[in-house]
């Protein structure tokens, strides 16, 4: 299934693309706060949108590896409330980043934090047994000498360890191509061994530009189809702004309604 990403500010434009191209089968909608849910409810209440399939990208600040108790509980309660409020839409899946932690604490005992991520996810899956969760790879520019917060989920081993511990078919991997390009990591073993979906976007390997395909230049449709043919992702999301998404859709020659 091929979908497109949306946030509250461009949801209307992305819905228009959904209605224009029959090969666009769903919208992955990013939620950070309650007003984002209100915007989603507003659009989904319209008769012409009743057939749109939705998936949810949980808040970017969701921190599955938080080790301060009351902050961890607050994180969980917020995510739980989001899932409850959108459950009527029967989302295809929920996507999340793993979060962040102080670099020194993480490197001294990283498996402790992978276990914390697992506990957070398992707690959600116990409360909501019918949902599917995908965890996404990210990137970090952190200097290793720094004591600052580091992003969790930049390396394949983190996901291999998480999925081995979790051993749950409701948990999968979201391969963000753009993030992997910046981080210069090979996630092929994770993708091959676990249920995986794709966030498709490109960049120059220095910043998260969210570039799409182009009719001229190096970013041609060959890049896209080689990935799809090699891995056969469960879901594919064009994680692009409206203009880049439309151009990419046209280059891929997806069918119009």
PDB file of C-alpha atoms in Angstrom:
ATOM      1  CA  UNK A   1       0.000   0.000   0.000  1.00  0.00           C
ATOM      2  CA  UNK A   2       1.269   3.456  -0.933  1.00  0.00           C
ATOM      3  CA  UNK A   3       0.333   6.451   1.183  1.00  0.00           C
ATOM      4  CA  UNK A   4       1.324  10.054   1.778  1.00  0.00           C
ATOM      5  CA  UNK A   5       2.234  11.853   4.983  1.00  0.00           C
ATOM      6  CA  UNK A   6       0.287  14.811   6.337  1.00  0.00           C
ATOM      7  CA  UNK A   7       0.297  17.273   9.206  1.00  0.00           C
ATOM      8  CA  UNK A   8      -2.566  19.493  10.295  1.00  0.00           C
ATOM      9  CA  UNK A   9      -1.414  22.446   8.157  1.00  0.00           C
ATOM     10  CA  UNK A  10      -1.349  20.485   4.874  1.00  0.00           C
ATOM     11  CA  UNK A  11      -3.964  17.819   5.543  1.00  0.00           C
ATOM     12  CA  UNK A  12      -6.472  19.389   3.167  1.00  0.00           C
ATOM     13  CA  UNK A  13      -3.918  19.397   0.330  1.00  0.00           C
ATOM     14  CA  UNK A  14      -2.962  15.789   1.004  1.00  0.00           C
ATOM     15  CA  UNK A  15      -6.622  14.755   1.041  1.00  0.00           C
ATOM     16  CA  UNK A  16      -6.945  16.345  -2.406  1.00  0.00           C
ATOM     17  CA  UNK A  17      -4.026  14.211  -3.627  1.00  0.00           C
ATOM     18  CA  UNK A  18      -5.678  11.139  -2.125  1.00  0.00           C
ATOM     19  CA  UNK A  19      -8.843  11.860  -4.084  1.00  0.00           C
ATOM     20  CA  UNK A  20      -6.897  12.560  -7.282  1.00  0.00           C
ATOM     21  CA  UNK A  21      -4.793   9.377  -7.401  1.00  0.00           C
ATOM     22  CA  UNK A  22      -6.357   5.957  -6.858  1.00  0.00           C
ATOM     23  CA  UNK A  23      -2.932   4.409  -6.170  1.00  0.00           C
ATOM     24  CA  UNK A  24      -2.637   6.573  -3.034  1.00  0.00           C
ATOM     25  CA  UNK A  25      -4.425   4.338  -0.552  1.00  0.00           C
ATOM     26  CA  UNK A  26      -3.942   6.011   2.827  1.00  0.00           C
ATOM     27  CA  UNK A  27      -2.659   9.045   4.712  1.00  0.00           C
ATOM     28  CA  UNK A  28      -0.137   8.850   7.556  1.00  0.00           C
ATOM     29  CA  UNK A  29      -1.115  11.732   9.816  1.00  0.00           C
ATOM     30  CA  UNK A  30       1.248  13.240  12.359  1.00  0.00           C
ATOM     31  CA  UNK A  31      -0.139  14.186  15.759  1.00  0.00           C
ATOM     32  CA  UNK A  32       1.698  16.318  18.306  1.00  0.00           C
ATOM     33  CA  UNK A  33      -1.123  17.940  20.261  1.00  0.00           C
ATOM     34  CA  UNK A  34      -4.883  17.942  20.713  1.00  0.00           C
ATOM     35  CA  UNK A  35      -5.535  20.538  17.995  1.00  0.00           C
ATOM     36  CA  UNK A  36      -4.052  18.091  15.482  1.00  0.00           C
ATOM     37  CA  UNK A  37      -6.701  15.554  16.462  1.00  0.00           C
ATOM     38  CA  UNK A  38      -9.387  18.228  16.112  1.00  0.00           C
ATOM     39  CA  UNK A  39      -8.194  19.006  12.569  1.00  0.00           C
ATOM     40  CA  UNK A  40      -8.247  15.315  11.680  1.00  0.00           C
ATOM     41  CA  UNK A  41     -11.743  14.866  13.095  1.00  0.00           C
ATOM     42  CA  UNK A  42     -12.974  17.895  11.157  1.00  0.00           C
ATOM     43  CA  UNK A  43     -11.803  16.555   7.808  1.00  0.00           C
ATOM     44  CA  UNK A  44     -12.752  12.939   8.444  1.00  0.00           C
ATOM     45  CA  UNK A  45     -16.296  13.930   9.392  1.00  0.00           C
ATOM     46  CA  UNK A  46     -16.951  15.049   5.816  1.00  0.00           C
ATOM     47  CA  UNK A  47     -18.928  12.603   3.715  1.00  0.00           C
ATOM     48  CA  UNK A  48     -16.459  12.689   0.811  1.00  0.00           C
ATOM     49  CA  UNK A  49     -13.611  11.600   3.119  1.00  0.00           C
ATOM     50  CA  UNK A  50     -15.290   8.629   4.768  1.00  0.00           C
ATOM     51  CA  UNK A  51     -13.288   6.111   2.702  1.00  0.00           C
ATOM     52  CA  UNK A  52      -9.854   7.530   3.533  1.00  0.00           C
ATOM     53  CA  UNK A  53      -7.672   5.070   5.417  1.00  0.00           C
ATOM     54  CA  UNK A  54      -5.566   6.655   8.136  1.00  0.00           C
ATOM     55  CA  UNK A  55      -2.390   5.732   9.980  1.00  0.00           C
ATOM     56  CA  UNK A  56      -0.919   7.784  12.808  1.00  0.00           C
ATOM     57  CA  UNK A  57       2.581   9.104  13.428  1.00  0.00           C
ATOM     58  CA  UNK A  58       2.756   9.598  17.191  1.00  0.00           C
ATOM     59  CA  UNK A  59       4.277  12.819  18.629  1.00  0.00           C
ATOM     60  CA  UNK A  60       7.922  13.398  17.750  1.00  0.00           C
ATOM     61  CA  UNK A  61       8.653  14.018  21.429  1.00  0.00           C
ATOM     62  CA  UNK A  62       7.275  10.645  22.496  1.00  0.00           C
ATOM     63  CA  UNK A  63      10.068   9.140  24.588  1.00  0.00           C
ATOM     64  CA  UNK A  64       9.836   5.381  24.991  1.00  0.00           C
ATOM     65  CA  UNK A  65      13.189   5.281  26.811  1.00  0.00           C
ATOM     66  CA  UNK A  66      12.422   7.955  29.426  1.00  0.00           C
ATOM     67  CA  UNK A  67      13.751   6.775  32.793  1.00  0.00           C
ATOM     68  CA  UNK A  68      12.235   9.450  35.064  1.00  0.00           C
ATOM     69  CA  UNK A  69       9.085   7.844  36.434  1.00  0.00           C
ATOM     70  CA  UNK A  70       6.503  10.637  36.318  1.00  0.00           C
ATOM     71  CA  UNK A  71       7.715  11.807  32.886  1.00  0.00           C
ATOM     72  CA  UNK A  72       7.518   8.252  31.602  1.00  0.00           C
ATOM     73  CA  UNK A  73       3.961   7.909  32.916  1.00  0.00           C
ATOM     74  CA  UNK A  74       3.002  11.260  31.381  1.00  0.00           C
ATOM     75  CA  UNK A  75       4.416  10.112  28.043  1.00  0.00           C
ATOM     76  CA  UNK A  76       2.465   6.882  28.189  1.00  0.00           C
ATOM     77  CA  UNK A  77      -0.789   8.541  29.226  1.00  0.00           C
ATOM     78  CA  UNK A  78      -0.539  11.063  26.411  1.00  0.00           C
ATOM     79  CA  UNK A  79       0.063   8.365  23.800  1.00  0.00           C
ATOM     80  CA  UNK A  80      -2.736   6.274  25.260  1.00  0.00           C
ATOM     81  CA  UNK A  81      -5.152   9.213  25.020  1.00  0.00           C
ATOM     82  CA  UNK A  82      -4.212   9.815  21.390  1.00  0.00           C
ATOM     83  CA  UNK A  83      -4.820   6.171  20.508  1.00  0.00           C
ATOM     84  CA  UNK A  84      -8.181   6.254  22.268  1.00  0.00           C
ATOM     85  CA  UNK A  85      -9.283   9.434  20.506  1.00  0.00           C
ATOM     86  CA  UNK A  86      -8.453   8.184  17.005  1.00  0.00           C
ATOM     87  CA  UNK A  87      -9.488   4.560  17.514  1.00  0.00           C
ATOM     88  CA  UNK A  88     -12.830   5.177  15.772  1.00  0.00           C
ATOM     89  CA  UNK A  89     -10.844   5.601  12.530  1.00  0.00           C
ATOM     90  CA  UNK A  90      -9.303   2.130  12.929  1.00  0.00           C
ATOM     91  CA  UNK A  91      -5.787   3.304  11.989  1.00  0.00           C
ATOM     92  CA  UNK A  92      -3.724   0.905   9.893  1.00  0.00           C
ATOM     93  CA  UNK A  93      -0.809   1.379  12.299  1.00  0.00           C
ATOM     94  CA  UNK A  94       0.878   3.753  14.729  1.00  0.00           C
ATOM     95  CA  UNK A  95       4.428   4.884  14.018  1.00  0.00           C
ATOM     96  CA  UNK A  96       6.834   6.191  16.660  1.00  0.00           C
ATOM     97  CA  UNK A  97      10.414   7.235  17.264  1.00  0.00           C
ATOM     98  CA  UNK A  98      12.115   5.557  20.231  1.00  0.00           C
ATOM     99  CA  UNK A  99      13.116   8.789  21.972  1.00  0.00           C
ATOM    100  CA  UNK A 100      16.296  10.129  23.539  1.00  0.00           C
ATOM    101  CA  UNK A 101      18.479   9.842  26.611  1.00  0.00           C
ATOM    102  CA  UNK A 102      21.772  11.274  27.882  1.00  0.00           C
ATOM    103  CA  UNK A 103      24.622   9.960  25.758  1.00  0.00           C
ATOM    104  CA  UNK A 104      26.746   8.734  28.657  1.00  0.00           C
ATOM    105  CA  UNK A 105      23.877   6.874  30.312  1.00  0.00           C
ATOM    106  CA  UNK A 106      22.879   5.259  27.043  1.00  0.00           C
ATOM    107  CA  UNK A 107      26.311   4.087  25.960  1.00  0.00           C
ATOM    108  CA  UNK A 108      27.103   2.684  29.410  1.00  0.00           C
ATOM    109  CA  UNK A 109      24.042   0.410  29.355  1.00  0.00           C
ATOM    110  CA  UNK A 110      22.129   0.743  26.110  1.00  0.00           C
ATOM    111  CA  UNK A 111      20.264  -2.554  26.513  1.00  0.00           C
ATOM    112  CA  UNK A 112      18.593  -1.141  29.622  1.00  0.00           C
ATOM    113  CA  UNK A 113      16.990   1.534  27.442  1.00  0.00           C
ATOM    114  CA  UNK A 114      16.065  -0.887  24.677  1.00  0.00           C
ATOM    115  CA  UNK A 115      14.247  -2.858  27.366  1.00  0.00           C
ATOM    116  CA  UNK A 116      12.492   0.333  28.506  1.00  0.00           C
ATOM    117  CA  UNK A 117      11.302   0.902  24.941  1.00  0.00           C
ATOM    118  CA  UNK A 118      10.046  -2.670  24.834  1.00  0.00           C
ATOM    119  CA  UNK A 119       8.170  -2.251  28.126  1.00  0.00           C
ATOM    120  CA  UNK A 120       6.473   0.909  26.834  1.00  0.00           C
ATOM    121  CA  UNK A 121       5.419  -0.814  23.606  1.00  0.00           C
ATOM    122  CA  UNK A 122       4.240  -3.990  25.328  1.00  0.00           C
ATOM    123  CA  UNK A 123       2.175  -1.934  27.748  1.00  0.00           C
ATOM    124  CA  UNK A 124       0.446  -0.274  24.790  1.00  0.00           C
ATOM    125  CA  UNK A 125      -0.140  -3.594  23.047  1.00  0.00           C
ATOM    126  CA  UNK A 126      -1.689  -5.085  26.185  1.00  0.00           C
ATOM    127  CA  UNK A 127      -4.090  -2.157  26.469  1.00  0.00           C
ATOM    128  CA  UNK A 128      -4.748  -2.009  22.708  1.00  0.00           C
ATOM    129  CA  UNK A 129      -4.304  -5.593  21.454  1.00  0.00           C
ATOM    130  CA  UNK A 130      -5.631  -4.848  17.966  1.00  0.00           C
ATOM    131  CA  UNK A 131      -3.156  -2.139  16.969  1.00  0.00           C
ATOM    132  CA  UNK A 132       0.127  -2.405  15.079  1.00  0.00           C
ATOM    133  CA  UNK A 133       3.153  -0.314  16.025  1.00  0.00           C
ATOM    134  CA  UNK A 134       6.149   0.540  13.852  1.00  0.00           C
ATOM    135  CA  UNK A 135       9.350   1.976  15.319  1.00  0.00           C
ATOM    136  CA  UNK A 136      11.352   4.332  13.117  1.00  0.00           C
ATOM    137  CA  UNK A 137      15.088   4.799  12.633  1.00  0.00           C
ATOM    138  CA  UNK A 138      16.347   8.338  13.212  1.00  0.00           C
ATOM    139  CA  UNK A 139      19.605  10.282  12.889  1.00  0.00           C
ATOM    140  CA  UNK A 140      21.823  12.245  15.253  1.00  0.00           C
ATOM    141  CA  UNK A 141      24.533  14.866  14.783  1.00  0.00           C
ATOM    142  CA  UNK A 142      25.673  14.425  18.388  1.00  0.00           C
ATOM    143  CA  UNK A 143      29.382  14.722  19.045  1.00  0.00           C
ATOM    144  CA  UNK A 144      30.345  11.568  20.919  1.00  0.00           C
ATOM    145  CA  UNK A 145      32.340  13.617  23.412  1.00  0.00           C
ATOM    146  CA  UNK A 146      29.174  15.455  24.375  1.00  0.00           C
ATOM    147  CA  UNK A 147      27.061  14.717  27.432  1.00  0.00           C
ATOM    148  CA  UNK A 148      23.923  15.914  25.651  1.00  0.00           C
ATOM    149  CA  UNK A 149      20.829  13.924  24.826  1.00  0.00           C
ATOM    150  CA  UNK A 150      21.317  11.404  22.056  1.00  0.00           C
ATOM    151  CA  UNK A 151      18.678   9.951  19.766  1.00  0.00           C
ATOM    152  CA  UNK A 152      17.897   6.274  20.252  1.00  0.00           C
ATOM    153  CA  UNK A 153      17.316   4.288  17.086  1.00  0.00           C
ATOM    154  CA  UNK A 154      20.165   5.389  14.829  1.00  0.00           C
ATOM    155  CA  UNK A 155      21.754   1.947  14.439  1.00  0.00           C
ATOM    156  CA  UNK A 156      20.439  -1.403  13.151  1.00  0.00           C
ATOM    157  CA  UNK A 157      21.563  -3.303  16.265  1.00  0.00           C
ATOM    158  CA  UNK A 158      19.141  -1.291  18.413  1.00  0.00           C
ATOM    159  CA  UNK A 159      16.177  -2.520  16.394  1.00  0.00           C
ATOM    160  CA  UNK A 160      17.469  -6.080  16.094  1.00  0.00           C
ATOM    161  CA  UNK A 161      17.759  -6.200  19.891  1.00  0.00           C
ATOM    162  CA  UNK A 162      14.351  -4.581  20.402  1.00  0.00           C
ATOM    163  CA  UNK A 163      12.523  -6.988  18.095  1.00  0.00           C
ATOM    164  CA  UNK A 164      14.291  -9.996  19.571  1.00  0.00           C
ATOM    165  CA  UNK A 165      13.272  -8.959  23.089  1.00  0.00           C
ATOM    166  CA  UNK A 166       9.726  -8.008  22.088  1.00  0.00           C
ATOM    167  CA  UNK A 167       8.982 -11.112  20.007  1.00  0.00           C
ATOM    168  CA  UNK A 168       5.628  -9.612  19.025  1.00  0.00           C
ATOM    169  CA  UNK A 169       4.133  -9.720  15.524  1.00  0.00           C
ATOM    170  CA  UNK A 170       2.275  -6.472  16.210  1.00  0.00           C
ATOM    171  CA  UNK A 171       5.613  -4.628  16.301  1.00  0.00           C
ATOM    172  CA  UNK A 172       7.424  -3.706  13.094  1.00  0.00           C
ATOM    173  CA  UNK A 173      10.168  -1.496  11.687  1.00  0.00           C
ATOM    174  CA  UNK A 174       9.687   1.803   9.871  1.00  0.00           C
ATOM    175  CA  UNK A 175      12.675   2.332   7.592  1.00  0.00           C
ATOM    176  CA  UNK A 176      13.137   6.057   7.006  1.00  0.00           C
ATOM    177  CA  UNK A 177      15.378   6.265   3.958  1.00  0.00           C
ATOM    178  CA  UNK A 178      16.280   9.912   4.508  1.00  0.00           C
ATOM    179  CA  UNK A 179      17.358   9.320   8.094  1.00  0.00           C
ATOM    180  CA  UNK A 180      19.462   6.325   7.050  1.00  0.00           C
ATOM    181  CA  UNK A 181      21.201   8.409   4.377  1.00  0.00           C
ATOM    182  CA  UNK A 182      22.214  11.035   6.945  1.00  0.00           C
ATOM    183  CA  UNK A 183      23.304   8.445   9.483  1.00  0.00           C
ATOM    184  CA  UNK A 184      25.026   6.341   6.776  1.00  0.00           C
ATOM    185  CA  UNK A 185      23.725   3.073   8.222  1.00  0.00           C
ATOM    186  CA  UNK A 186      22.652  -0.122   6.452  1.00  0.00           C
ATOM    187  CA  UNK A 187      19.336  -1.404   7.814  1.00  0.00           C
ATOM    188  CA  UNK A 188      18.919  -4.221   5.282  1.00  0.00           C
ATOM    189  CA  UNK A 189      19.160  -6.996   7.887  1.00  0.00           C
ATOM    190  CA  UNK A 190      16.433  -5.391   9.986  1.00  0.00           C
ATOM    191  CA  UNK A 191      14.184  -4.925   6.954  1.00  0.00           C
ATOM    192  CA  UNK A 192      14.719  -8.495   5.743  1.00  0.00           C
ATOM    193  CA  UNK A 193      14.103 -10.121   9.106  1.00  0.00           C
ATOM    194  CA  UNK A 194      11.161  -8.129  10.450  1.00  0.00           C
ATOM    195  CA  UNK A 195       7.864  -6.746   9.207  1.00  0.00           C
ATOM    196  CA  UNK A 196       8.874  -3.406   7.712  1.00  0.00           C
ATOM    197  CA  UNK A 197       7.389  -0.293   6.153  1.00  0.00           C
ATOM    198  CA  UNK A 198       9.080   2.564   4.298  1.00  0.00           C
ATOM    199  CA  UNK A 199       9.211   6.324   4.759  1.00  0.00           C
ATOM    200  CA  UNK A 200      10.383   7.457   1.339  1.00  0.00           C
ATOM    201  CA  UNK A 201      12.276  10.742   1.213  1.00  0.00           C
ATOM    202  CA  UNK A 202      15.730  11.748   0.029  1.00  0.00           C
ATOM    203  CA  UNK A 203      18.459  14.246   0.911  1.00  0.00           C
ATOM    204  CA  UNK A 204      22.084  15.231   0.318  1.00  0.00           C
ATOM    205  CA  UNK A 205      23.203  13.209   3.388  1.00  0.00           C
ATOM    206  CA  UNK A 206      23.821  16.368   5.427  1.00  0.00           C
ATOM    207  CA  UNK A 207      20.310  17.533   6.389  1.00  0.00           C
ATOM    208  CA  UNK A 208      16.795  16.102   6.533  1.00  0.00           C
ATOM    209  CA  UNK A 209      15.554  17.817   3.371  1.00  0.00           C
ATOM    210  CA  UNK A 210      12.662  15.465   2.518  1.00  0.00           C
ATOM    211  CA  UNK A 211      13.326  15.615  -1.202  1.00  0.00           C
ATOM    212  CA  UNK A 212      11.224  13.662  -3.636  1.00  0.00           C
ATOM    213  CA  UNK A 213      11.980  12.238  -7.049  1.00  0.00           C
ATOM    214  CA  UNK A 214      12.873  14.555  -9.913  1.00  0.00           C
ATOM    215  CA  UNK A 215      12.397  14.338 -13.658  1.00  0.00           C
ATOM    216  CA  UNK A 216      16.001  15.386 -14.090  1.00  0.00           C
ATOM    217  CA  UNK A 217      18.985  14.646 -11.878  1.00  0.00           C
ATOM    218  CA  UNK A 218      19.983  11.642  -9.810  1.00  0.00           C
ATOM    219  CA  UNK A 219      16.755  11.093  -7.861  1.00  0.00           C
ATOM    220  CA  UNK A 220      14.872   9.053 -10.458  1.00  0.00           C
ATOM    221  CA  UNK A 221      12.123   6.471 -10.029  1.00  0.00           C
ATOM    222  CA  UNK A 222      14.745   3.713 -10.316  1.00  0.00           C
ATOM    223  CA  UNK A 223      15.739   4.440  -6.691  1.00  0.00           C
ATOM    224  CA  UNK A 224      12.164   3.891  -5.543  1.00  0.00           C
ATOM    225  CA  UNK A 225      11.432   0.727  -7.478  1.00  0.00           C
ATOM    226  CA  UNK A 226      14.749  -0.917  -6.601  1.00  0.00           C
ATOM    227  CA  UNK A 227      13.872  -0.526  -2.917  1.00  0.00           C
ATOM    228  CA  UNK A 228      10.351  -1.868  -3.393  1.00  0.00           C
ATOM    229  CA  UNK A 229      11.469  -4.833  -5.484  1.00  0.00           C
ATOM    230  CA  UNK A 230      14.199  -5.725  -3.011  1.00  0.00           C
ATOM    231  CA  UNK A 231      12.234  -5.533   0.227  1.00  0.00           C
ATOM    232  CA  UNK A 232       8.479  -5.615  -0.427  1.00  0.00           C
ATOM    233  CA  UNK A 233       7.424  -3.260   2.370  1.00  0.00           C
ATOM    234  CA  UNK A 234       4.028  -3.632   4.055  1.00  0.00           C
ATOM    235  CA  UNK A 235       3.366   0.102   3.718  1.00  0.00           C
ATOM    236  CA  UNK A 236       5.113   2.836   1.734  1.00  0.00           C
ATOM    237  CA  UNK A 237       4.712   6.480   2.749  1.00  0.00           C
ATOM    238  CA  UNK A 238       5.818   9.347   0.530  1.00  0.00           C
ATOM    239  CA  UNK A 239       6.969  11.595   3.369  1.00  0.00           C
ATOM    240  CA  UNK A 240       7.058  14.809   1.362  1.00  0.00           C
ATOM    241  CA  UNK A 241       5.390  18.199   1.188  1.00  0.00           C
ATOM    242  CA  UNK A 242       2.443  18.543  -1.183  1.00  0.00           C
ATOM    243  CA  UNK A 243       4.320  19.813  -4.243  1.00  0.00           C
ATOM    244  CA  UNK A 244       7.124  17.252  -3.945  1.00  0.00           C
ATOM    245  CA  UNK A 245       4.593  14.501  -3.276  1.00  0.00           C
ATOM    246  CA  UNK A 246       2.639  15.397  -6.421  1.00  0.00           C
ATOM    247  CA  UNK A 247       5.786  15.498  -8.555  1.00  0.00           C
ATOM    248  CA  UNK A 248       6.953  12.159  -7.163  1.00  0.00           C
ATOM    249  CA  UNK A 249       3.532  10.588  -7.743  1.00  0.00           C
ATOM    250  CA  UNK A 250       3.610  11.753 -11.369  1.00  0.00           C
ATOM    251  CA  UNK A 251       7.141  10.428 -11.899  1.00  0.00           C
ATOM    252  CA  UNK A 252       6.108   7.060 -10.476  1.00  0.00           C
ATOM    253  CA  UNK A 253       3.195   7.154 -12.930  1.00  0.00           C
ATOM    254  CA  UNK A 254       0.647   6.286 -10.275  1.00  0.00           C
ATOM    255  CA  UNK A 255      -2.878   6.003 -11.601  1.00  0.00           C
ATOM    256  CA  UNK A 256      -5.393   8.803 -11.329  1.00  0.00           C
ATOM    257  CA  UNK A 257      -9.029   8.231 -10.447  1.00  0.00           C
TER     258      UNK A 257
END
